[in-house]
Coordinates of C-alpha atoms and ligand atoms in Angstrom, one line a residue:
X1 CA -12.2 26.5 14.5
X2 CA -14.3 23.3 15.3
X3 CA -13.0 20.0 13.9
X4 CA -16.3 19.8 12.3
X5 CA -15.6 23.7 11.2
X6 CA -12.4 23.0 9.8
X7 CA -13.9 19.9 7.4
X8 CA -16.7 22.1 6.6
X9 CA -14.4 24.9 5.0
X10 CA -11.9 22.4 3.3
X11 CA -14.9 20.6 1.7
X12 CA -15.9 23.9 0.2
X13 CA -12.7 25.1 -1.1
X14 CA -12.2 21.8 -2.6
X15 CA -15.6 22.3 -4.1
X16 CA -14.4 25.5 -5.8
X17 CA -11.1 24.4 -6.6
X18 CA -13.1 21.6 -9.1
X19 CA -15.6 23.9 -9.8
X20 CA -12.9 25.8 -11.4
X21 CA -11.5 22.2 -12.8
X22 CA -15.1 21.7 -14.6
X23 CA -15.2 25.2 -16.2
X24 CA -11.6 24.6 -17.3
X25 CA -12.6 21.5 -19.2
X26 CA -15.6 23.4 -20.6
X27 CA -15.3 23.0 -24.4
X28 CA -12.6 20.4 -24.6
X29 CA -13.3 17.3 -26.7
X30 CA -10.5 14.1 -25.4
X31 CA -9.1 14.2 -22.0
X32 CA -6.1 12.0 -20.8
X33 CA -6.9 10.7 -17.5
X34 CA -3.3 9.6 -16.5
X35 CA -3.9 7.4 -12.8
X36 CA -1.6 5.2 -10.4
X37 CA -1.9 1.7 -10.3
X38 CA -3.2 0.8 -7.0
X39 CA -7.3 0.9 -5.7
X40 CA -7.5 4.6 -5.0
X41 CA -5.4 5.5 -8.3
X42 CA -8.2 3.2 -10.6
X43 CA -11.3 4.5 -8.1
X44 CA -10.2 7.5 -8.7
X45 CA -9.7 7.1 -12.8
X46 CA -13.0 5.6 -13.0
X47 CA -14.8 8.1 -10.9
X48 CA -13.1 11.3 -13.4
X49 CA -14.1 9.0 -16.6
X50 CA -17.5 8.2 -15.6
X51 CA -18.1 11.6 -14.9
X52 CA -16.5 12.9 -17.9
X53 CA -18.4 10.5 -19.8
X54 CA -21.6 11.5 -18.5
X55 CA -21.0 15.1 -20.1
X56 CA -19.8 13.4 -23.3
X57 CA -16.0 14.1 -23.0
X58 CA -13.9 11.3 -24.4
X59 CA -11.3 10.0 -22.1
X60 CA -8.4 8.2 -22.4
X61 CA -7.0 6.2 -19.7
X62 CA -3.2 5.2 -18.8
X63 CA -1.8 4.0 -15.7
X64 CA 1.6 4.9 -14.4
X65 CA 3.5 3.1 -11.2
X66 CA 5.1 6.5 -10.8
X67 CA 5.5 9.7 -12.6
X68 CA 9.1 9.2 -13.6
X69 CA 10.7 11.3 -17.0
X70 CA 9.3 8.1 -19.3
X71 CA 6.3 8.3 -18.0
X72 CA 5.7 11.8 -18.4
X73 CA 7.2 12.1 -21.9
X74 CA 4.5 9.8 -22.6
X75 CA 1.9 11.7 -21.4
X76 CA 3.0 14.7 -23.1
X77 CA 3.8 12.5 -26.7
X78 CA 0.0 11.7 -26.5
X79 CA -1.1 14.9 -27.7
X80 CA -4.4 15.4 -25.8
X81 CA -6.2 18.6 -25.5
X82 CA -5.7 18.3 -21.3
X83 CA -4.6 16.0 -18.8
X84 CA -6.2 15.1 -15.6
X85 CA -3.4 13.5 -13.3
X86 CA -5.7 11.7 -11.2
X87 CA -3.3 9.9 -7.6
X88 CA -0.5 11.3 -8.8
X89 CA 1.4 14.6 -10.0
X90 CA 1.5 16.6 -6.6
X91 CA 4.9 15.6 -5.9
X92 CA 6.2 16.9 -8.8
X93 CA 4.0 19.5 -10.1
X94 CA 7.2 21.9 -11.4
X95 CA 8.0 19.0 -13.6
X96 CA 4.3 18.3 -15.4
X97 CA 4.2 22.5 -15.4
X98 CA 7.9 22.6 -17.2
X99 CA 6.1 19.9 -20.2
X100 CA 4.1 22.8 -20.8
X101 CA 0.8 20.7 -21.2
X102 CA -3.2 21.7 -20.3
X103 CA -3.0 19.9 -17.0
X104 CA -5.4 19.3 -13.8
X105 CA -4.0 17.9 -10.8
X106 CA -6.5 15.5 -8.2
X107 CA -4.1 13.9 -5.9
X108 CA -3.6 13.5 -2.2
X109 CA -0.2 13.1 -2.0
X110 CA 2.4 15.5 -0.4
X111 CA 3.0 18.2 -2.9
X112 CA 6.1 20.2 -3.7
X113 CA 6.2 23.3 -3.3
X114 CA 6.6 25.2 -6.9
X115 CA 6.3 28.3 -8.2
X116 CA 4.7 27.1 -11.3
X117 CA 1.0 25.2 -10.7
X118 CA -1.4 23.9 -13.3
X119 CA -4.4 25.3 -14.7
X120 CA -5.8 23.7 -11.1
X121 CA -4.4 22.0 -8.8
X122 CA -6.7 19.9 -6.2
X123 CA -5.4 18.5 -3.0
X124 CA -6.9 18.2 0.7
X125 CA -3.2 19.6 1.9
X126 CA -3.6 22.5 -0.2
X127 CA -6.9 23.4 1.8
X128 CA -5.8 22.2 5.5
X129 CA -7.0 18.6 5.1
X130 CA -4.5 15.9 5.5
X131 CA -4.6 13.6 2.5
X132 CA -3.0 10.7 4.6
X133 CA -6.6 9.5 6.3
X134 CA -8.7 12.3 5.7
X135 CA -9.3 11.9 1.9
X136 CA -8.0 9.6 -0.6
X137 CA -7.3 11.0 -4.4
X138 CA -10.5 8.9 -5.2
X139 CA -12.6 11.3 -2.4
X140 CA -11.2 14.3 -4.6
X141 CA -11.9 12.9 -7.7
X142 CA -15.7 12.2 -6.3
X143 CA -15.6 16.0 -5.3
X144 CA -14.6 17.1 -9.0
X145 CA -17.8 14.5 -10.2
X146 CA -19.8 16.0 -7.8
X147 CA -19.1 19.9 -9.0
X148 CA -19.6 18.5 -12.7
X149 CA -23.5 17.4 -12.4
X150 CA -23.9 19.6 -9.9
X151 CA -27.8 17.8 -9.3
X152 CA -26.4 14.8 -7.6
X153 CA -26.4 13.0 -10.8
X154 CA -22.9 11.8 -10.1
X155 CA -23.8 10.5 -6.3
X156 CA -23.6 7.0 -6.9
X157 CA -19.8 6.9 -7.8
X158 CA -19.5 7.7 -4.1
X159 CA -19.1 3.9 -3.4
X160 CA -15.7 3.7 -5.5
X161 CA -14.5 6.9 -3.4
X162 CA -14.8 5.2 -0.3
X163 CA -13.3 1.6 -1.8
X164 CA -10.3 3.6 -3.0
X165 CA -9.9 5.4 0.6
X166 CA -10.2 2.3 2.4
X167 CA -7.7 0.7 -0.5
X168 CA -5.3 3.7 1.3
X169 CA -5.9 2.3 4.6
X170 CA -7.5 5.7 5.6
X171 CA -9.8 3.8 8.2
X172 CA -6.9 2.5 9.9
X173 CA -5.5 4.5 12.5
X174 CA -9.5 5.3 13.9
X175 CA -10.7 2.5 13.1
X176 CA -13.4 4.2 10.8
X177 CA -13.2 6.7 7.7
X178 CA -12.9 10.8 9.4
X179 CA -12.7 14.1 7.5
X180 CA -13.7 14.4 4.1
X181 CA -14.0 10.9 3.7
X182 CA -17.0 10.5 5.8
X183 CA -18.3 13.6 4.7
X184 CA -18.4 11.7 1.4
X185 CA -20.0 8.4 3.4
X186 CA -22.8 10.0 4.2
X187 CA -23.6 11.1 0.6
X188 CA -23.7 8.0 -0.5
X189 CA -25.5 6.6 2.8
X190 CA -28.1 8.9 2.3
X191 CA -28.3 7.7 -1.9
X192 CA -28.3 4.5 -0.6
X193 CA -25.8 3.0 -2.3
X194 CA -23.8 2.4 1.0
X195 CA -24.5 1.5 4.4
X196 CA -21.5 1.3 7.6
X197 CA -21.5 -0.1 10.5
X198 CA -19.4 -1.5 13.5
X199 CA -18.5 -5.1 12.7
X200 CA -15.6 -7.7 13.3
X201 CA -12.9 -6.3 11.0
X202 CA -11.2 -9.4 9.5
X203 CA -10.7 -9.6 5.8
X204 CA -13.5 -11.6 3.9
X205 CA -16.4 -11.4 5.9
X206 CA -18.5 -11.6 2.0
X207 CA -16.5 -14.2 0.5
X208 CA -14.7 -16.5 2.8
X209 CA -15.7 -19.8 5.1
X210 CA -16.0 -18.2 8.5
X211 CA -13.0 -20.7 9.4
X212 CA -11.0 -19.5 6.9
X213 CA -11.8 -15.7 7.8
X214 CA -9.9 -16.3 11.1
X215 CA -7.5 -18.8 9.2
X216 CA -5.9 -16.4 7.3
X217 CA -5.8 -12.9 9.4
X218 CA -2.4 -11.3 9.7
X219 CA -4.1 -8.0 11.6
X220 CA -4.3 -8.8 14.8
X221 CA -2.2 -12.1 14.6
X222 CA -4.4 -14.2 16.4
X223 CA -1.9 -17.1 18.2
X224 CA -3.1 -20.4 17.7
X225 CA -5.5 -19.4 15.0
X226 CA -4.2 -17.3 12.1
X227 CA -2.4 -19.8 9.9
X228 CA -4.2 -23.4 11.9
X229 CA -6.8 -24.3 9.8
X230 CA -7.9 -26.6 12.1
X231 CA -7.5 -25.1 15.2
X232 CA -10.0 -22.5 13.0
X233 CA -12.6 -25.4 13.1
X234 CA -12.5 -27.0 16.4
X235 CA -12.5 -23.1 18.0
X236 CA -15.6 -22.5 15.7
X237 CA -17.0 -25.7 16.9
X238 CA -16.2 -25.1 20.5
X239 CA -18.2 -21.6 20.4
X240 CA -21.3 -23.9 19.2
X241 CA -21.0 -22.2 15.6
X242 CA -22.4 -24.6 12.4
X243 CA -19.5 -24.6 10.1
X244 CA -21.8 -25.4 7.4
X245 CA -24.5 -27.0 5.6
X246 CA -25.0 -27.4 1.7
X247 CA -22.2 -25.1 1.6
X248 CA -19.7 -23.1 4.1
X249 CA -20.7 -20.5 6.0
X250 CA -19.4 -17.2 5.9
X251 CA -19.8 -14.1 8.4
X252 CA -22.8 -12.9 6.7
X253 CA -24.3 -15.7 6.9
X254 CA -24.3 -15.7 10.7
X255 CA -26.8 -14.5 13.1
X256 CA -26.1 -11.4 14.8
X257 CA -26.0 -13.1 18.4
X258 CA -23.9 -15.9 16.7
X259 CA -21.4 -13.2 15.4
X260 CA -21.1 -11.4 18.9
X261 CA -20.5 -15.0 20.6
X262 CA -17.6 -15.7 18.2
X263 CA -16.3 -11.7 19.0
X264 CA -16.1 -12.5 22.4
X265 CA -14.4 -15.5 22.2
X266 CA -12.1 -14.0 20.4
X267 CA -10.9 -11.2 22.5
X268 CA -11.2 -13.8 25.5
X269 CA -8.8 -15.7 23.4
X270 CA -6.3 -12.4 22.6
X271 CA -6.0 -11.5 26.1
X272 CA -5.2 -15.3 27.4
X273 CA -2.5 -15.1 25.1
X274 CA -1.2 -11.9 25.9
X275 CA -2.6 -9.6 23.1
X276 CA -2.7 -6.3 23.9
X277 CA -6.1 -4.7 24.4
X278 CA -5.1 -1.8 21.9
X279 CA -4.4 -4.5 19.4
X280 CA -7.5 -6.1 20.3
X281 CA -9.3 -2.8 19.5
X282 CA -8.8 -2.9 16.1
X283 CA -11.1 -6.0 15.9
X284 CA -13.9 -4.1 15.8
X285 CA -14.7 -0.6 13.8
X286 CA -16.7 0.6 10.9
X287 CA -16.7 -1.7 7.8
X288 CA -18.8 -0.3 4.7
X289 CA -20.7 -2.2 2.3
X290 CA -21.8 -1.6 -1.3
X291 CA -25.7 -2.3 -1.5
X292 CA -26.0 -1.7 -5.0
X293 CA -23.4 -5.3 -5.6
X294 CA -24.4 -8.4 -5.1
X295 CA -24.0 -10.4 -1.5
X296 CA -21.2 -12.7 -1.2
X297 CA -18.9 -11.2 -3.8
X298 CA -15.9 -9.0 -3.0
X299 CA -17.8 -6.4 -4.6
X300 CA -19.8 -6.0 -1.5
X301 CA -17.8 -5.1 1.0
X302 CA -15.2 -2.0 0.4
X303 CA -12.2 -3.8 1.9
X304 CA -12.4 -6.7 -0.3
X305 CA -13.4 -5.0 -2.9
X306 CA -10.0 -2.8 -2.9
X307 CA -8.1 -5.6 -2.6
X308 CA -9.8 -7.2 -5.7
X309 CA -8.4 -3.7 -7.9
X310 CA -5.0 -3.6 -6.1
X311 CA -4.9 -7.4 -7.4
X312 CA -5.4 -6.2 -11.2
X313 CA -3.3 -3.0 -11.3
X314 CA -0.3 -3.9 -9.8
X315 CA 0.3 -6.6 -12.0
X316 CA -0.2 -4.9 -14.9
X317 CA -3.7 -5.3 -15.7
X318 CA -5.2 -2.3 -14.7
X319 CA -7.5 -1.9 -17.3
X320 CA -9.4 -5.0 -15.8
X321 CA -9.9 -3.4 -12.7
X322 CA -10.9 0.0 -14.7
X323 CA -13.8 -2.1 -16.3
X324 CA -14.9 -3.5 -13.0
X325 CA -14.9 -0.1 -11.5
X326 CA -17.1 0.9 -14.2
X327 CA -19.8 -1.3 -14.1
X328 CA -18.2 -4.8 -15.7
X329 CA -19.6 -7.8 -13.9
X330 CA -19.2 -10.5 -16.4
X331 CA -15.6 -10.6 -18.2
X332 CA -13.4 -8.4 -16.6
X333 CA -15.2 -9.0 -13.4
X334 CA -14.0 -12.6 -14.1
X335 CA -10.4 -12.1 -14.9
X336 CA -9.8 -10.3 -11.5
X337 CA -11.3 -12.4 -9.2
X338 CA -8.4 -15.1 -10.8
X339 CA -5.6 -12.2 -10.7
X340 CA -7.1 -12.3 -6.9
X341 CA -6.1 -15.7 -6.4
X342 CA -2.6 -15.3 -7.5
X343 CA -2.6 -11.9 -5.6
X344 CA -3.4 -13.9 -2.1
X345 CA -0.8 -16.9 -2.9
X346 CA 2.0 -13.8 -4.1
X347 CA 1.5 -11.7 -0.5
X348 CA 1.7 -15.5 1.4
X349 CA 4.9 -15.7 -0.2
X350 CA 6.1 -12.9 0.2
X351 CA 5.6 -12.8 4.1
X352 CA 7.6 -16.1 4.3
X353 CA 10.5 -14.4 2.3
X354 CA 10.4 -11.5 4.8
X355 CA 10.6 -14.3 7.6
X356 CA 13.4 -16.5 6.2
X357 CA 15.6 -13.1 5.5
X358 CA 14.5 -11.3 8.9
X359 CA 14.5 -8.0 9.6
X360 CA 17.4 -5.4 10.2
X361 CA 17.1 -2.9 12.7
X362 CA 19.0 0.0 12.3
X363 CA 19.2 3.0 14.8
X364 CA 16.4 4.8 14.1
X365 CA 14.8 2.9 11.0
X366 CA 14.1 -1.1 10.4
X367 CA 14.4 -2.5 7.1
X368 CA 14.5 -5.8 5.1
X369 CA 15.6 -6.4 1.4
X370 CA 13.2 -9.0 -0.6
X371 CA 15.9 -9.0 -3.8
X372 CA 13.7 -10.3 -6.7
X373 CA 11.9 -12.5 -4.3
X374 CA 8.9 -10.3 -4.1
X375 CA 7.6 -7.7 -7.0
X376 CA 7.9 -4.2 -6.7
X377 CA 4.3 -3.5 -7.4
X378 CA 3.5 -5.5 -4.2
X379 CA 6.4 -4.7 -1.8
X380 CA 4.7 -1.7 -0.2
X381 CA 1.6 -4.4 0.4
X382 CA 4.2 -7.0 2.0
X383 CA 5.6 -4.4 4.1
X384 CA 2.9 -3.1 5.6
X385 CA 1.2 -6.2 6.2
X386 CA 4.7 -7.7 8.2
X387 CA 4.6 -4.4 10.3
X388 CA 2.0 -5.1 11.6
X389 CA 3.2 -7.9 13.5
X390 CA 7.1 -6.6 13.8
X391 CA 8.6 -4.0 16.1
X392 CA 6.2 -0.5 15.9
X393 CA 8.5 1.4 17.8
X394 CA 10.4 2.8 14.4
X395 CA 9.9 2.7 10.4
X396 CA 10.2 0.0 8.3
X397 CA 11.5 0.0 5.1
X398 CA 11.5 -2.8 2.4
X399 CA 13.6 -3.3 -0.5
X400 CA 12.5 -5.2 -3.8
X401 CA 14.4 -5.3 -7.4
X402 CA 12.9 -3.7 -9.8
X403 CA 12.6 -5.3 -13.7
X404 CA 15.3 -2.1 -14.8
X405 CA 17.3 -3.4 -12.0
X406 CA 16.7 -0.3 -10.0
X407 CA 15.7 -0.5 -6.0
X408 CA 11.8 -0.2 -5.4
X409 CA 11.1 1.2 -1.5
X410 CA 8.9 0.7 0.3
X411 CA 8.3 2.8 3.7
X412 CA 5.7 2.7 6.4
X413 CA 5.7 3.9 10.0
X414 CA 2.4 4.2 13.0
X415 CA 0.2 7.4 13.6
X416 CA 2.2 7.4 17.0
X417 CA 5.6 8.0 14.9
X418 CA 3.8 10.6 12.7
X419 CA 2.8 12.2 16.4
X420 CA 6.8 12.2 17.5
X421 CA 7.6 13.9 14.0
X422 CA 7.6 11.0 11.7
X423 CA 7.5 12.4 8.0
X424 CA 8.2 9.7 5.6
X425 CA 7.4 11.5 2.3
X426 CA 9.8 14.2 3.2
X427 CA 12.5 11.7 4.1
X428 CA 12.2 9.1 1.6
X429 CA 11.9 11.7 -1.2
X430 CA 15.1 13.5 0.1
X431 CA 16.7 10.8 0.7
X432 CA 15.8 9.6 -2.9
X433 CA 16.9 13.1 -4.5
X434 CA 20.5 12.6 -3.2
X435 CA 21.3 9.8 -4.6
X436 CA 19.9 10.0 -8.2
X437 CA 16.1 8.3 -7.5
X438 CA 12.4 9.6 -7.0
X439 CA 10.1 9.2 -4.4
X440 CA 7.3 10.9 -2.5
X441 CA 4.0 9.9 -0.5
X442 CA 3.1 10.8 3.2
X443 CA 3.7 11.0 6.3
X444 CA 2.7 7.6 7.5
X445 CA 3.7 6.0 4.6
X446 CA 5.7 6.3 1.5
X447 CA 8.0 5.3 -1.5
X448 CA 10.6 5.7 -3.5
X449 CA 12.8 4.1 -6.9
X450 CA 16.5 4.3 -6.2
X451 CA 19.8 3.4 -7.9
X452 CA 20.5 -0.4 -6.6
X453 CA 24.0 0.9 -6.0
X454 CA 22.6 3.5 -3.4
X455 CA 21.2 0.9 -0.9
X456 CA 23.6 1.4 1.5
X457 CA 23.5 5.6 1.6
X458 CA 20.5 5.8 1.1
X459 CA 19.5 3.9 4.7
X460 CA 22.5 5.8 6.1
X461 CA 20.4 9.3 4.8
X462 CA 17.3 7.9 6.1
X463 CA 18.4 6.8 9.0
X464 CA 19.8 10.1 10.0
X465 CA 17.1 12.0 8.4
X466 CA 14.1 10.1 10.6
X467 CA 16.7 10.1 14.1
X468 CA 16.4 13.9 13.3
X469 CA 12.7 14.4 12.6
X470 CA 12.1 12.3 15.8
X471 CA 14.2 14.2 17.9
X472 CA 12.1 17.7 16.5
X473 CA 15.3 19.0 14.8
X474 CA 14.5 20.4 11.3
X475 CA 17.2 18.8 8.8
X476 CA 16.3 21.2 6.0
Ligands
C5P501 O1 -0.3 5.9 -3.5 P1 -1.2 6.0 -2.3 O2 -1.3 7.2 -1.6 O3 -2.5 5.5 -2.8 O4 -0.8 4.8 -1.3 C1 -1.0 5.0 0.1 C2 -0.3 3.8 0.7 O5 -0.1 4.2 2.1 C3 -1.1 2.6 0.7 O6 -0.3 1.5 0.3 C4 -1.6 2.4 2.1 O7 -1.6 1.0 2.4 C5 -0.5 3.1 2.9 N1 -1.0 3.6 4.2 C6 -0.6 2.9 5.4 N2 -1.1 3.3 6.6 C7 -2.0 4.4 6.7 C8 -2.3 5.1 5.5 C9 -1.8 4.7 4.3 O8 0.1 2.0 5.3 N3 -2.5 4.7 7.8
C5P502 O1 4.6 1.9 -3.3 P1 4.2 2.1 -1.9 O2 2.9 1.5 -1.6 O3 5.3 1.9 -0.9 O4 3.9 3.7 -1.9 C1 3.6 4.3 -0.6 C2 3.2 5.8 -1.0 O5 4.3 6.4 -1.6 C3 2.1 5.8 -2.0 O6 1.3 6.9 -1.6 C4 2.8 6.1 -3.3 O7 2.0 6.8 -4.2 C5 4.0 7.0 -2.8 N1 5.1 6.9 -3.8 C6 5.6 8.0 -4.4 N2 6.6 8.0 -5.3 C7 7.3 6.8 -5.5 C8 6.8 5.6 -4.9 C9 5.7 5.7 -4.0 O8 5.0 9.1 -4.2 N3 8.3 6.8 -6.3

């Protein structure tokens, strides 16, 4: 079968799977919607309430870090007719079948495998597709709108799928969204409520001062410039770019040739200083922007945007970041762009603390521990963000306290790993089983909430578990 082929026949057994979801929910008054508190997990909430909504359904919301025996006893104490696990549940669906509720599963997470399934269960690695970078749970959720209205009524929630999938990084490894994912793109290309493109891919090309846009990137590193403000400026200056007039300039706000003079100078810059070209790659690639939001906000652009929700949820406040997914502009829209600014100055901290403690290598596996210096809702950010600049040539893991005084991990490894074997999910989560904790994900990337006492076996476990899925043994 052709790659194309092979999306094509996913797409439509996805399709069925949520038609099957829709007829399910046929004749049921108050759904809980029970999501994950990241971008894809509140994309993907507001995408299933909107849409349920639109068919008058009452919803009720609630956000979970992890499904974890609390959490699920307080799904089940709610009493709603149904429950739509929307980013989460696959890793555990014999547990959510053994509560004996009216359940619905939209995840893209590794599942279990169990005997018992819900009333439907909807993941891209149930029909061939890999839910790591070829569809987020937000890009299922749009899939389960879509079946609902059926007349394309539901089309322009396909901005939030593609915020929530580049929220999961799934435009990473290539550089631009593949699969399912950009099956969904072009929906909402052609609705015109997105547009992509090949652009410098730095954080903040809406919102920031060009000179701050180049200040502040961590991926690529660019020596001499990411973290020089000044150097920033007189490099600007140097490529004969204005800085500014009544107010900063920002990347949008520069001409086309403008933008291509500062790309090459850039990569001229990279390679002087020894950057390789495969790093330099990543420079460019798509970048997606929201034409239905206003320009210069972080609405605009997809990357900023997810950044914007991943800086309400993880602290807590994800119903914020719900509102804004649905539409609020003025209040909540307000509150998280100030939960963004404490978001920035936490993940700045939290790459010094990874600095000042350092970074152990074990044999096969890397890790560092951030104690209660950084929160466990961000860790996973932290560590992904360091990794990009540490040793790629095996996992890292990071370690951060958790408020129950459990051990929050964090794991993440390279599409090259994932190619030599790499499958984080399965060996964080067994890992995690053996010594009393809970985890799951994917292959490229994954977590897990531990006993604090188990640090020590549990890198042993994982260290040995990884050393034998790279060296193509089966541990199981
Ligand atoms: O819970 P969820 O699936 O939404 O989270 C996926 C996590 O995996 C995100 O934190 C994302 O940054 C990470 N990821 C990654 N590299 C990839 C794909 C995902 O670090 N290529
Ligand atoms: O929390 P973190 O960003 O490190 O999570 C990486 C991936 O592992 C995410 O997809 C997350 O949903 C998953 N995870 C999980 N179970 C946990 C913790 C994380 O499935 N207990």
């Amino acid at each position: 079968m052709s790659e194309h082929d092979g999306i094509l026949s996913s797409y439509s057994e996805l399709m069925r799977l949520c038609q099957k979801a829709s007829e399910e929910i046929h004749g049921i008054n108050d759904i809980l919607v029970a999501s994950h508190v990241d971008a894809d997990g509140l994309t993907a909430a507001s995408i299933v309430c909107s849409a349920l909504a639109r068919v008058g359904i009452e919803y009720h919301p609630l956000f979970f870090r992890q499904l974890d025996d609390v959490a699920l006893r307080q799904i089940a104490d709610y009493g709603s007719e149904l429950v739509i696990f929307t980013d989460l549940g696959s890793g555990i669906v014999g547990d959510i079948c053994r509560l004996g509720l009216k359940a619905i599963i939209i995840d893209h997470h590794k599942p279990e495998s169990s005997q018992q399934q819900p009333l439907v269960h909807i993941n891209p690695h149930l029909v061939g597709s890999d839910g790591a970078t070829q569809l987020s749970a937000s890009g299922v959720s749009f899939i389960f709108a879509y079946a609902l209205a059926s007349n394309g009524e539901n089309n322009d929630l396909s901005p939030l799928a593609i915020v929530g999938a580049v929220g999961d990084l799934q435009d990473l490894a290539r550089g631009q969204l593949i699969g399912i994912n950009r099956t969904i793109l072009e929906i909402g290309a052609k609705s015109g409520a997105i547009s992509f493109a090949r652009d410098l891919r730095l954080f903040g090309r809406q919102t920031r001062p060009v000179y701050k846009m180049l200040e502040y990137s961590q991926d690529p590193y660019l020596p001499g410039l990411s973290g020089n403000e000044d150097a920033c400026i007189a490099f600007l200056k140097e490529t004969g770019i204005r800085l500014g007039g009544e107010r900063w300039r920002r990347w949008i706000d520069l001409e086309q040739e403008e933008k291509a003079r500062v790309v090459s100078a850039i990569i001229r810059r990279g390679l002087r200083n020894g950057i390789s070209n495969v790093k330099l790659e990543r420079l460019i690639g798509e970048v997606y922007t929201l034409l239905r939001e206003s320009e210069g906000t972080e609405l605009r652009d997809a990357s900023e945007y997810s950044t914007l929700l991943n800086a309400t949820a993880r602290y807590g406040f994800s119903e914020i970041g719900l509102k804004v997914c649905m539409g609020d502009r003025e209040k909540a829209f307000e509150r998280s762009r100030v939960l963004l600014g404490q978001h920035r100055q936490n993940l700045v901290k939290g790459l010094k603390v990874v600095n000042e403690r350092g970074i152990v290598a074990l044999k096969n596996i890397q890790y560092f521990d951030a104690g209660n210096e950084i929160l466990d809702t961000i860790i996973g950010i932290v560590a992904g963000m360091c990794f990009q600049m540490a040793d790629r040539s095996r996992p890292i893991l990071a370690f951060a306290r958790t408020q129950e005084g459990n051990l929050k991990v964090s794991a993440r490894g390279t599409q090259d790993l994932v190619r030599s074997g790499l499958d984080l999910a399965e060996a964080i989560s067994n890992a995690a089983k053996q010594v009393g904790g809970i985890g799951g994900g994917h292959n490229i990337a994954a977590g897990a909430t531990i006993p604090s006492v188990a640090k020590e076996e549990f890198l042993e476990l994982v260290d040995t578990i990884i050393g034998l899925q790279l060296a193509g043994t089966s541990f199981i």
